[in-house]
């Protein structure tokens, strides 16, 4: 992933929607270019164009393109995991370089977790993250928290700047972004005092 400008911290679901970058579901005609870009920018990518096309055929919403004025700037790929896949991710029991389809949610199945498979972008392409986050606020994905493995220093910076945190799991170096509506409310000291006062008042 090419380094982007993320000096300011933003919650992933609160990233601005850049008018300069168009974000759309990938077309089959774009898969080869996206695959080549991923191999150049993302360490450890092994999947080829044909295999990537199979995942797009299984779920057309799993790969997004970032473009500006018709020029491809990059893309973002997701694994929409079902309950079995979510468990396998946390238990380090999933092959993330070539995941088994049994771990992926079908179009009519609830998405239990979203794994950000890869982000490959050049120049202004990284500004497409805001619209990518909006894509993940659709009803089908809304309740699923996001997971990722930062594979570069720039990727790690983006994770930190957008609210991802390392999570305890058997999967090494796994980071998680908990959606705002899934977070546990913080208990304020005042609330505890009020609770005690109410309990005392009953006796």
PDB file of C-alpha atoms in Angstrom:
ATOM      1  CA  UNK A   1       0.000   0.000   0.000  1.00  0.00           C
ATOM      2  CA  UNK A   2       1.379   3.382  -0.877  1.00  0.00           C
ATOM      3  CA  UNK A   3       1.664   5.796   2.007  1.00  0.00           C
ATOM      4  CA  UNK A   4      -1.368   8.051   2.397  1.00  0.00           C
ATOM      5  CA  UNK A   5      -1.854  11.229   4.382  1.00  0.00           C
ATOM      6  CA  UNK A   6      -3.546  10.286   7.653  1.00  0.00           C
ATOM      7  CA  UNK A   7      -2.098  12.803  10.076  1.00  0.00           C
ATOM      8  CA  UNK A   8      -5.575  13.501  11.480  1.00  0.00           C
ATOM      9  CA  UNK A   9      -7.415  10.725  13.286  1.00  0.00           C
ATOM     10  CA  UNK A  10     -10.884   9.762  12.079  1.00  0.00           C
ATOM     11  CA  UNK A  11     -13.132   6.932  13.098  1.00  0.00           C
ATOM     12  CA  UNK A  12     -13.367   4.589  10.082  1.00  0.00           C
ATOM     13  CA  UNK A  13     -17.135   5.111   9.890  1.00  0.00           C
ATOM     14  CA  UNK A  14     -16.660   8.887  10.074  1.00  0.00           C
ATOM     15  CA  UNK A  15     -14.135   9.280   7.249  1.00  0.00           C
ATOM     16  CA  UNK A  16     -15.068  12.068   4.812  1.00  0.00           C
ATOM     17  CA  UNK A  17     -16.520  11.191   1.413  1.00  0.00           C
ATOM     18  CA  UNK A  18     -14.027  12.599  -1.072  1.00  0.00           C
ATOM     19  CA  UNK A  19     -15.707  14.030  -4.188  1.00  0.00           C
ATOM     20  CA  UNK A  20     -12.455  13.552  -6.105  1.00  0.00           C
ATOM     21  CA  UNK A  21     -12.425   9.750  -5.965  1.00  0.00           C
ATOM     22  CA  UNK A  22     -15.109   7.474  -7.379  1.00  0.00           C
ATOM     23  CA  UNK A  23     -15.650   4.179  -5.566  1.00  0.00           C
ATOM     24  CA  UNK A  24     -17.548   1.380  -7.309  1.00  0.00           C
ATOM     25  CA  UNK A  25     -17.867  -2.387  -7.255  1.00  0.00           C
ATOM     26  CA  UNK A  26     -15.191  -3.882  -9.492  1.00  0.00           C
ATOM     27  CA  UNK A  27     -16.064  -5.073 -12.982  1.00  0.00           C
ATOM     28  CA  UNK A  28     -14.569  -8.269 -14.391  1.00  0.00           C
ATOM     29  CA  UNK A  29     -12.690  -6.175 -16.956  1.00  0.00           C
ATOM     30  CA  UNK A  30     -10.803  -4.472 -14.090  1.00  0.00           C
ATOM     31  CA  UNK A  31      -9.728  -7.599 -12.200  1.00  0.00           C
ATOM     32  CA  UNK A  32      -6.427  -8.087 -14.048  1.00  0.00           C
ATOM     33  CA  UNK A  33      -5.306  -4.501 -13.392  1.00  0.00           C
ATOM     34  CA  UNK A  34      -6.341  -4.736  -9.737  1.00  0.00           C
ATOM     35  CA  UNK A  35      -4.495  -8.025  -9.326  1.00  0.00           C
ATOM     36  CA  UNK A  36      -1.332  -6.542 -10.813  1.00  0.00           C
ATOM     37  CA  UNK A  37      -1.593  -3.479  -8.578  1.00  0.00           C
ATOM     38  CA  UNK A  38      -2.065  -5.647  -5.487  1.00  0.00           C
ATOM     39  CA  UNK A  39       1.025  -7.712  -6.314  1.00  0.00           C
ATOM     40  CA  UNK A  40       3.055  -4.522  -6.682  1.00  0.00           C
ATOM     41  CA  UNK A  41       1.832  -2.695  -3.577  1.00  0.00           C
ATOM     42  CA  UNK A  42       0.751  -5.296  -1.013  1.00  0.00           C
ATOM     43  CA  UNK A  43       3.393  -7.631   0.481  1.00  0.00           C
ATOM     44  CA  UNK A  44       2.498 -11.318   0.503  1.00  0.00           C
ATOM     45  CA  UNK A  45      -0.237 -11.243  -2.150  1.00  0.00           C
ATOM     46  CA  UNK A  46      -0.248 -14.529  -4.073  1.00  0.00           C
ATOM     47  CA  UNK A  47      -3.708 -14.807  -5.575  1.00  0.00           C
ATOM     48  CA  UNK A  48      -3.917 -14.551  -9.363  1.00  0.00           C
ATOM     49  CA  UNK A  49      -6.412 -12.889 -11.667  1.00  0.00           C
ATOM     50  CA  UNK A  50      -8.465 -16.044 -12.316  1.00  0.00           C
ATOM     51  CA  UNK A  51      -8.799 -16.859  -8.618  1.00  0.00           C
ATOM     52  CA  UNK A  52      -9.690 -13.260  -7.785  1.00  0.00           C
ATOM     53  CA  UNK A  53     -12.409 -13.333 -10.432  1.00  0.00           C
ATOM     54  CA  UNK A  54     -13.954 -16.353  -8.685  1.00  0.00           C
ATOM     55  CA  UNK A  55     -14.395 -14.354  -5.480  1.00  0.00           C
ATOM     56  CA  UNK A  56     -15.960 -11.476  -7.415  1.00  0.00           C
ATOM     57  CA  UNK A  57     -18.354 -13.925  -9.070  1.00  0.00           C
ATOM     58  CA  UNK A  58     -19.277 -15.320  -5.641  1.00  0.00           C
ATOM     59  CA  UNK A  59     -19.847 -11.840  -4.187  1.00  0.00           C
ATOM     60  CA  UNK A  60     -19.742  -8.843  -6.564  1.00  0.00           C
ATOM     61  CA  UNK A  61     -19.588  -6.444  -3.596  1.00  0.00           C
ATOM     62  CA  UNK A  62     -16.341  -7.893  -2.252  1.00  0.00           C
ATOM     63  CA  UNK A  63     -13.969  -5.746  -4.337  1.00  0.00           C
ATOM     64  CA  UNK A  64     -14.175  -1.988  -4.816  1.00  0.00           C
ATOM     65  CA  UNK A  65     -12.265   0.187  -7.265  1.00  0.00           C
ATOM     66  CA  UNK A  66     -10.930   3.674  -6.559  1.00  0.00           C
ATOM     67  CA  UNK A  67     -10.725   5.877  -9.640  1.00  0.00           C
ATOM     68  CA  UNK A  68     -10.492   9.525 -10.644  1.00  0.00           C
ATOM     69  CA  UNK A  69     -11.642  10.874 -13.981  1.00  0.00           C
ATOM     70  CA  UNK A  70     -11.707   7.356 -15.396  1.00  0.00           C
ATOM     71  CA  UNK A  71      -8.184   6.497 -14.232  1.00  0.00           C
ATOM     72  CA  UNK A  72      -7.831   3.516 -11.882  1.00  0.00           C
ATOM     73  CA  UNK A  73      -6.052   4.536  -8.671  1.00  0.00           C
ATOM     74  CA  UNK A  74      -6.496   1.356  -6.669  1.00  0.00           C
ATOM     75  CA  UNK A  75      -8.953  -0.875  -4.933  1.00  0.00           C
ATOM     76  CA  UNK A  76     -10.026  -2.555  -1.725  1.00  0.00           C
ATOM     77  CA  UNK A  77     -10.928  -6.210  -1.254  1.00  0.00           C
ATOM     78  CA  UNK A  78     -12.991  -7.773   1.524  1.00  0.00           C
ATOM     79  CA  UNK A  79     -13.814 -11.209   2.831  1.00  0.00           C
ATOM     80  CA  UNK A  80     -17.380 -11.157   4.114  1.00  0.00           C
ATOM     81  CA  UNK A  81     -17.188 -13.917   6.702  1.00  0.00           C
ATOM     82  CA  UNK A  82     -20.060 -16.010   8.004  1.00  0.00           C
ATOM     83  CA  UNK A  83     -20.113 -17.243  11.613  1.00  0.00           C
ATOM     84  CA  UNK A  84     -17.873 -20.186  10.770  1.00  0.00           C
ATOM     85  CA  UNK A  85     -15.395 -17.927   9.000  1.00  0.00           C
ATOM     86  CA  UNK A  86     -15.419 -15.437  11.868  1.00  0.00           C
ATOM     87  CA  UNK A  87     -14.505 -18.191  14.331  1.00  0.00           C
ATOM     88  CA  UNK A  88     -11.840 -19.531  11.972  1.00  0.00           C
ATOM     89  CA  UNK A  89     -10.282 -16.069  11.691  1.00  0.00           C
ATOM     90  CA  UNK A  90      -9.976 -15.656  15.460  1.00  0.00           C
ATOM     91  CA  UNK A  91      -8.678 -19.211  15.892  1.00  0.00           C
ATOM     92  CA  UNK A  92      -6.114 -18.879  13.066  1.00  0.00           C
ATOM     93  CA  UNK A  93      -7.894 -21.703  11.252  1.00  0.00           C
ATOM     94  CA  UNK A  94      -8.427 -19.960   7.903  1.00  0.00           C
ATOM     95  CA  UNK A  95      -6.167 -19.634   4.871  1.00  0.00           C
ATOM     96  CA  UNK A  96      -6.208 -15.903   4.205  1.00  0.00           C
ATOM     97  CA  UNK A  97      -4.194 -16.120   0.991  1.00  0.00           C
ATOM     98  CA  UNK A  98      -6.806 -18.411  -0.609  1.00  0.00           C
ATOM     99  CA  UNK A  99      -9.815 -18.636   1.721  1.00  0.00           C
ATOM    100  CA  UNK A 100     -12.255 -21.505   1.431  1.00  0.00           C
ATOM    101  CA  UNK A 101     -15.685 -20.451   0.181  1.00  0.00           C
ATOM    102  CA  UNK A 102     -17.297 -22.243   3.138  1.00  0.00           C
ATOM    103  CA  UNK A 103     -16.037 -19.405   5.342  1.00  0.00           C
ATOM    104  CA  UNK A 104     -17.728 -16.708   3.258  1.00  0.00           C
ATOM    105  CA  UNK A 105     -21.269 -15.438   3.706  1.00  0.00           C
ATOM    106  CA  UNK A 106     -23.541 -15.978   0.734  1.00  0.00           C
ATOM    107  CA  UNK A 107     -25.659 -13.133  -0.611  1.00  0.00           C
ATOM    108  CA  UNK A 108     -28.629 -14.167   1.576  1.00  0.00           C
ATOM    109  CA  UNK A 109     -26.561 -14.961   4.673  1.00  0.00           C
ATOM    110  CA  UNK A 110     -25.754 -12.633   7.563  1.00  0.00           C
ATOM    111  CA  UNK A 111     -22.213 -11.237   7.504  1.00  0.00           C
ATOM    112  CA  UNK A 112     -20.644 -11.969  10.886  1.00  0.00           C
ATOM    113  CA  UNK A 113     -17.311 -10.191  10.319  1.00  0.00           C
ATOM    114  CA  UNK A 114     -15.555  -8.243   7.588  1.00  0.00           C
ATOM    115  CA  UNK A 115     -11.920  -9.000   6.879  1.00  0.00           C
ATOM    116  CA  UNK A 116     -10.154  -6.282   4.904  1.00  0.00           C
ATOM    117  CA  UNK A 117      -8.249  -8.519   2.539  1.00  0.00           C
ATOM    118  CA  UNK A 118      -6.182  -5.836   0.836  1.00  0.00           C
ATOM    119  CA  UNK A 119      -5.953  -2.120   0.164  1.00  0.00           C
ATOM    120  CA  UNK A 120      -3.877  -1.142  -2.845  1.00  0.00           C
ATOM    121  CA  UNK A 121      -3.903   2.506  -3.843  1.00  0.00           C
ATOM    122  CA  UNK A 122      -1.644   5.093  -5.416  1.00  0.00           C
ATOM    123  CA  UNK A 123      -1.693   8.875  -5.153  1.00  0.00           C
ATOM    124  CA  UNK A 124      -5.098  10.240  -4.223  1.00  0.00           C
ATOM    125  CA  UNK A 125      -6.653   6.791  -4.300  1.00  0.00           C
ATOM    126  CA  UNK A 126      -6.412   6.410  -0.538  1.00  0.00           C
ATOM    127  CA  UNK A 127      -9.039   9.173  -0.240  1.00  0.00           C
ATOM    128  CA  UNK A 128     -11.533   6.554  -1.426  1.00  0.00           C
ATOM    129  CA  UNK A 129     -11.545   4.968   2.033  1.00  0.00           C
ATOM    130  CA  UNK A 130     -14.425   7.181   3.154  1.00  0.00           C
ATOM    131  CA  UNK A 131     -16.722   5.895   0.421  1.00  0.00           C
ATOM    132  CA  UNK A 132     -15.495   2.343   1.050  1.00  0.00           C
ATOM    133  CA  UNK A 133     -16.550   2.722   4.688  1.00  0.00           C
ATOM    134  CA  UNK A 134     -19.940   3.982   3.496  1.00  0.00           C
ATOM    135  CA  UNK A 135     -20.228   0.838   1.338  1.00  0.00           C
ATOM    136  CA  UNK A 136     -19.829  -1.210   4.527  1.00  0.00           C
ATOM    137  CA  UNK A 137     -22.692   0.629   6.226  1.00  0.00           C
ATOM    138  CA  UNK A 138     -25.251  -1.104   4.037  1.00  0.00           C
ATOM    139  CA  UNK A 139     -27.742  -3.218   6.000  1.00  0.00           C
ATOM    140  CA  UNK A 140     -26.017  -6.477   5.050  1.00  0.00           C
ATOM    141  CA  UNK A 141     -22.673  -5.380   6.525  1.00  0.00           C
ATOM    142  CA  UNK A 142     -23.693  -2.840   9.144  1.00  0.00           C
ATOM    143  CA  UNK A 143     -23.470  -5.063  12.229  1.00  0.00           C
ATOM    144  CA  UNK A 144     -20.173  -6.710  11.277  1.00  0.00           C
ATOM    145  CA  UNK A 145     -16.951  -5.466  12.859  1.00  0.00           C
ATOM    146  CA  UNK A 146     -13.902  -5.092  10.608  1.00  0.00           C
ATOM    147  CA  UNK A 147     -10.614  -6.975  10.911  1.00  0.00           C
ATOM    148  CA  UNK A 148      -7.280  -6.513   9.166  1.00  0.00           C
ATOM    149  CA  UNK A 149      -3.590  -7.384   9.181  1.00  0.00           C
ATOM    150  CA  UNK A 150      -1.467  -4.290   8.457  1.00  0.00           C
ATOM    151  CA  UNK A 151       1.286  -5.513   6.134  1.00  0.00           C
ATOM    152  CA  UNK A 152       3.220  -2.246   5.738  1.00  0.00           C
ATOM    153  CA  UNK A 153       4.208   0.676   7.956  1.00  0.00           C
ATOM    154  CA  UNK A 154       1.758   2.875   6.031  1.00  0.00           C
ATOM    155  CA  UNK A 155      -0.973   0.291   6.527  1.00  0.00           C
ATOM    156  CA  UNK A 156      -0.319   0.223  10.257  1.00  0.00           C
ATOM    157  CA  UNK A 157      -0.547   4.026  10.382  1.00  0.00           C
ATOM    158  CA  UNK A 158      -3.897   3.935   8.603  1.00  0.00           C
ATOM    159  CA  UNK A 159      -5.203   1.293  11.012  1.00  0.00           C
ATOM    160  CA  UNK A 160      -4.208   3.400  14.015  1.00  0.00           C
ATOM    161  CA  UNK A 161      -5.636   6.583  12.493  1.00  0.00           C
ATOM    162  CA  UNK A 162      -9.036   5.042  11.742  1.00  0.00           C
ATOM    163  CA  UNK A 163      -9.803   3.372  15.066  1.00  0.00           C
ATOM    164  CA  UNK A 164      -8.436  -0.150  14.568  1.00  0.00           C
ATOM    165  CA  UNK A 165      -6.793  -1.777  17.580  1.00  0.00           C
ATOM    166  CA  UNK A 166      -4.876  -5.037  18.106  1.00  0.00           C
ATOM    167  CA  UNK A 167      -7.239  -7.755  19.270  1.00  0.00           C
ATOM    168  CA  UNK A 168      -6.532 -10.807  21.420  1.00  0.00           C
ATOM    169  CA  UNK A 169      -6.822 -13.916  19.248  1.00  0.00           C
ATOM    170  CA  UNK A 170      -4.885 -16.940  18.050  1.00  0.00           C
ATOM    171  CA  UNK A 171      -4.422 -15.077  14.751  1.00  0.00           C
ATOM    172  CA  UNK A 172      -1.075 -13.204  14.954  1.00  0.00           C
ATOM    173  CA  UNK A 173      -1.128  -9.402  14.607  1.00  0.00           C
ATOM    174  CA  UNK A 174      -4.878  -9.202  14.024  1.00  0.00           C
ATOM    175  CA  UNK A 175      -6.456  -5.752  14.361  1.00  0.00           C
ATOM    176  CA  UNK A 176     -10.131  -4.988  14.828  1.00  0.00           C
ATOM    177  CA  UNK A 177     -12.347  -1.978  14.264  1.00  0.00           C
ATOM    178  CA  UNK A 178     -15.487  -2.196  16.379  1.00  0.00           C
ATOM    179  CA  UNK A 179     -18.392  -0.405  14.735  1.00  0.00           C
ATOM    180  CA  UNK A 180     -19.626   2.516  16.889  1.00  0.00           C
ATOM    181  CA  UNK A 181     -23.060   0.939  17.390  1.00  0.00           C
ATOM    182  CA  UNK A 182     -21.453  -2.318  18.606  1.00  0.00           C
ATOM    183  CA  UNK A 183     -19.343  -0.697  21.310  1.00  0.00           C
ATOM    184  CA  UNK A 184     -20.160  -1.185  24.958  1.00  0.00           C
ATOM    185  CA  UNK A 185     -21.213   2.096  26.589  1.00  0.00           C
ATOM    186  CA  UNK A 186     -18.726   3.410  29.121  1.00  0.00           C
ATOM    187  CA  UNK A 187     -19.955   3.354  32.692  1.00  0.00           C
ATOM    188  CA  UNK A 188     -19.453   6.766  34.216  1.00  0.00           C
ATOM    189  CA  UNK A 189     -18.566   7.055  37.911  1.00  0.00           C
ATOM    190  CA  UNK A 190     -21.668   9.191  38.430  1.00  0.00           C
ATOM    191  CA  UNK A 191     -23.858   6.375  37.159  1.00  0.00           C
ATOM    192  CA  UNK A 192     -22.340   4.016  39.718  1.00  0.00           C
ATOM    193  CA  UNK A 193     -22.986   6.485  42.536  1.00  0.00           C
ATOM    194  CA  UNK A 194     -26.566   6.933  41.399  1.00  0.00           C
ATOM    195  CA  UNK A 195     -27.050   3.178  41.306  1.00  0.00           C
ATOM    196  CA  UNK A 196     -25.756   2.838  44.856  1.00  0.00           C
ATOM    197  CA  UNK A 197     -27.935   5.715  46.035  1.00  0.00           C
ATOM    198  CA  UNK A 198     -30.988   4.082  44.489  1.00  0.00           C
ATOM    199  CA  UNK A 199     -30.117   0.770  46.121  1.00  0.00           C
ATOM    200  CA  UNK A 200     -29.653   2.476  49.474  1.00  0.00           C
ATOM    201  CA  UNK A 201     -32.978   4.262  49.126  1.00  0.00           C
ATOM    202  CA  UNK A 202     -34.848   0.992  48.833  1.00  0.00           C
ATOM    203  CA  UNK A 203     -33.853  -0.077  52.366  1.00  0.00           C
TER     204      UNK A 203
END
